[in-house]
Amino acid sequence: MSAMGEVMGVQRFRVRYNEADPMGITYYATYFDWFTLGRTELLRDAGLPYAELERQGLLLPVLEARCRYVSPTRYDDLIRLETALTACTRTRMSFRYRVVREGSPERLAVEGETHHAFIDSKYKPIDVMKRYPQVWERLHKLLMTS
Amino acid sequence: MSAMGEVMGVQRFRVRYNEADPMGITYYATYFDWFTLGRTELLRDAGLPYAELERQGLLLPVLEARCRYVSPTRYDDLIRLETALTACTRTRMSFRYRVVREGSPERLAVEGETHHAFIDSKYKPIDVMKRYPQVWERLHKLLMTS
Amino acid sequence: MSAMGEVMGVQRFRVRYNEADPMGITYYATYFDWFTLGRTELLRDAGLPYAELERQGLLLPVLEARCRYVSPTRYDDLIRLETALTACTRTRMSFRYRVVREGSPERLAVEGETHHAFIDSKYKPIDVMKRYPQVWERLHKLLMTS
Amino acid sequence: MSAMGEVMGVQRFRVRYNEADPMGITYYATYFDWFTLGRTELLRDAGLPYAELERQGLLLPVLEARCRYVSPTRYDDLIRLETALTACTRTRMSFRYRVVREGSPERLAVEGETHHAFIDSKYKPIDVMKRYPQVWERLHKLLMTS
């Protein structure tokens, strides 16, 4: 249970060399790679490994992505990434992310969100509750625990 | 002069192989790399090459970034990237981006925006009008032409 | 016709911001992205767009890649990338690459090579001469012009 | 102690979504990112965090990099990365890498190597034994344990 009131996935890792830019700080698009990592692991913990969903024909393309940059992180910094599912309807779902630089004191680095559609492998929208009832159930369990 | 009413930078290029993902479509964070390319070239055209600004101690870190995904693009698609400066105050500036897949018919792929601070190499905010009057003038010329 | 005695593809572009690292120089793996770009464009010029080859079921995975780094390039440097097909058998092909930083004087930045197999979409090796005679012919025309 | 007879750094992680390409397999340049990760962690374990070396003015640019691709890995595969220091003179050092896809049976995915120079922040070669005797000692301890 997080301060945000949602079940969260938490990942810890270091900023990789190739993720930092000539300013010496983490390149702004890198955070979106981490968001992908965060929702992948959150879904895995909920029994929904994304690679498996794709094999079953359920894709989750991004409709919108957003990131607000609060303080920079640097190569080799220890990062804590928190991911929460914040909404899930029959056709869409949303995640929220917080990236914290660990240490004393720890500092909030960025906050972000992504919004996704449920589509099939032909890029047609699908009703996840009808077509994938087990997925629907697990997503709502994830959403409800908050 | 663009449909949006702003002076634009326009770049044309193809989606690179490593910019597409296992779904076969352009990975969502790639668009932010393109946005970087778009504002770099827009600033260059305005006589403000970013590498030069950095050497003079003027950095433009991202405060917020956002992208709305309308239709997918794929490896090798011909892309037109339009970039416009949409706001510039003494401490901040904003850009807007449109990515279009060329062809007949052409299709809007994404729309995005980034907001930036003016800071020095010690990450202190600066008043660009006072500290870099020539930069200020050129940015406003860019903004005014619209 | 190049100094190397091969038909070459030549690409010109600038080092992107996200391709440079905290040392301020182009990150070493970036050159392999450029190699991909170089062989993509060389094949396109020979009437063999790679996206089309993939659709026809002909894949060209890398068997070996190598790069020798002679002098660094930096963000925004003007780059000339030269790509040549150096070998093509029924089951394999090889490319050579040179990356030059333009300017006066221009400087060789890196030299590299990649070696590829011909496989089908089930990752089985194929005899390109038998299965794709038109591709075979065009590749050999490309190889012969040297 | 590894089969190769060297002290190794071992990292375990999964293939990230953005590290795979439209063929569905890990993009070939991604392995070089992992090599960077491997030598970063090996050096850290030896008491030589690379970020600290850079702050002290000791840089390790790549002179040559090579990778041989044996079998593909895919998005979400569990990866084991083994890194060993294989040579260290006063002006150069070399690493060897093995990437294994874990599972039963596990499979060797790639083997690679990188060769580095010791230089200062002005890109001048330096004699690491003279200028950084502590670093020299730790590197040789790492090399000797084999």
PDB file of C-alpha atoms in Angstrom, chain B residues 13-14 16-19 33-34 36-37 40-41 44 49-52 54-55 75-76, chain C residues 13-14 16-19 33-34 36-37 40-41 44 49-52 54-55 75-76:
ATOM      1  CA  PHE B  13      13.440  11.244 -42.098  1.00  0.00           C
ATOM      2  CA  ARG B  14      12.578   7.541 -41.919  1.00  0.00           C
ATOM      3  CA  ARG B  16      15.041   3.611 -37.972  1.00  0.00           C
ATOM      4  CA  TYR B  17      15.039  -0.114 -37.325  1.00  0.00           C
ATOM      5  CA  ASN B  18      16.021   0.269 -33.684  1.00  0.00           C
ATOM      6  CA  GLU B  19      13.254   2.819 -33.139  1.00  0.00           C
ATOM      7  CA  ASP B  33      14.009  11.620 -29.251  1.00  0.00           C
ATOM      8  CA  TRP B  34      12.496  13.133 -32.382  1.00  0.00           C
ATOM      9  CA  THR B  36      14.774  16.730 -29.267  1.00  0.00           C
ATOM     10  CA  LEU B  37      15.841  16.620 -32.906  1.00  0.00           C
ATOM     11  CA  THR B  40      17.580  21.351 -31.998  1.00  0.00           C
ATOM     12  CA  GLU B  41      17.028  22.088 -35.661  1.00  0.00           C
ATOM     13  CA  ARG B  44      19.760  26.119 -35.257  1.00  0.00           C
ATOM     14  CA  PRO B  49      22.715  26.050 -32.210  1.00  0.00           C
ATOM     15  CA  TYR B  50      22.122  24.245 -28.927  1.00  0.00           C
ATOM     16  CA  ALA B  51      25.674  22.890 -28.696  1.00  0.00           C
ATOM     17  CA  GLU B  52      26.835  26.525 -28.774  1.00  0.00           C
ATOM     18  CA  GLU B  54      25.634  24.808 -23.851  1.00  0.00           C
ATOM     19  CA  ARG B  55      29.208  25.960 -24.391  1.00  0.00           C
ATOM     20  CA  TYR B  75       9.947   0.916 -39.397  1.00  0.00           C
ATOM     21  CA  ASP B  76      10.983   2.682 -42.604  1.00  0.00           C
TER      22      ASP B  76
ATOM     23  CA  PHE C  13      23.550  13.519 -40.590  1.00  0.00           C
ATOM     24  CA  ARG C  14      24.340  15.127 -37.239  1.00  0.00           C
ATOM     25  CA  ARG C  16      21.762  13.554 -31.972  1.00  0.00           C
ATOM     26  CA  TYR C  17      21.691  14.774 -28.370  1.00  0.00           C
ATOM     27  CA  ASN C  18      20.634  11.407 -27.000  1.00  0.00           C
ATOM     28  CA  GLU C  19      23.427   9.660 -28.920  1.00  0.00           C
ATOM     29  CA  ASP C  33      22.702   2.066 -34.825  1.00  0.00           C
ATOM     30  CA  TRP C  34      24.292   4.068 -37.607  1.00  0.00           C
ATOM     31  CA  THR C  36      22.015  -0.346 -39.335  1.00  0.00           C
ATOM     32  CA  LEU C  37      21.016   2.910 -40.994  1.00  0.00           C
ATOM     33  CA  THR C  40      19.309  -0.119 -44.747  1.00  0.00           C
ATOM     34  CA  GLU C  41      19.947   2.746 -47.142  1.00  0.00           C
ATOM     35  CA  ARG C  44      17.245   0.503 -50.536  1.00  0.00           C
ATOM     36  CA  PRO C  49      14.222  -2.103 -49.066  1.00  0.00           C
ATOM     37  CA  TYR C  50      14.734  -4.147 -45.904  1.00  0.00           C
ATOM     38  CA  ALA C  51      11.161  -3.640 -44.680  1.00  0.00           C
ATOM     39  CA  GLU C  52      10.045  -5.291 -47.935  1.00  0.00           C
ATOM     40  CA  GLU C  54      11.112  -8.812 -44.038  1.00  0.00           C
ATOM     41  CA  ARG C  55       7.561  -8.840 -45.407  1.00  0.00           C
ATOM     42  CA  TYR C  75      26.841  16.033 -30.160  1.00  0.00           C
ATOM     43  CA  ASP C  76      25.898  18.016 -33.279  1.00  0.00           C
TER      44      ASP C  76
END
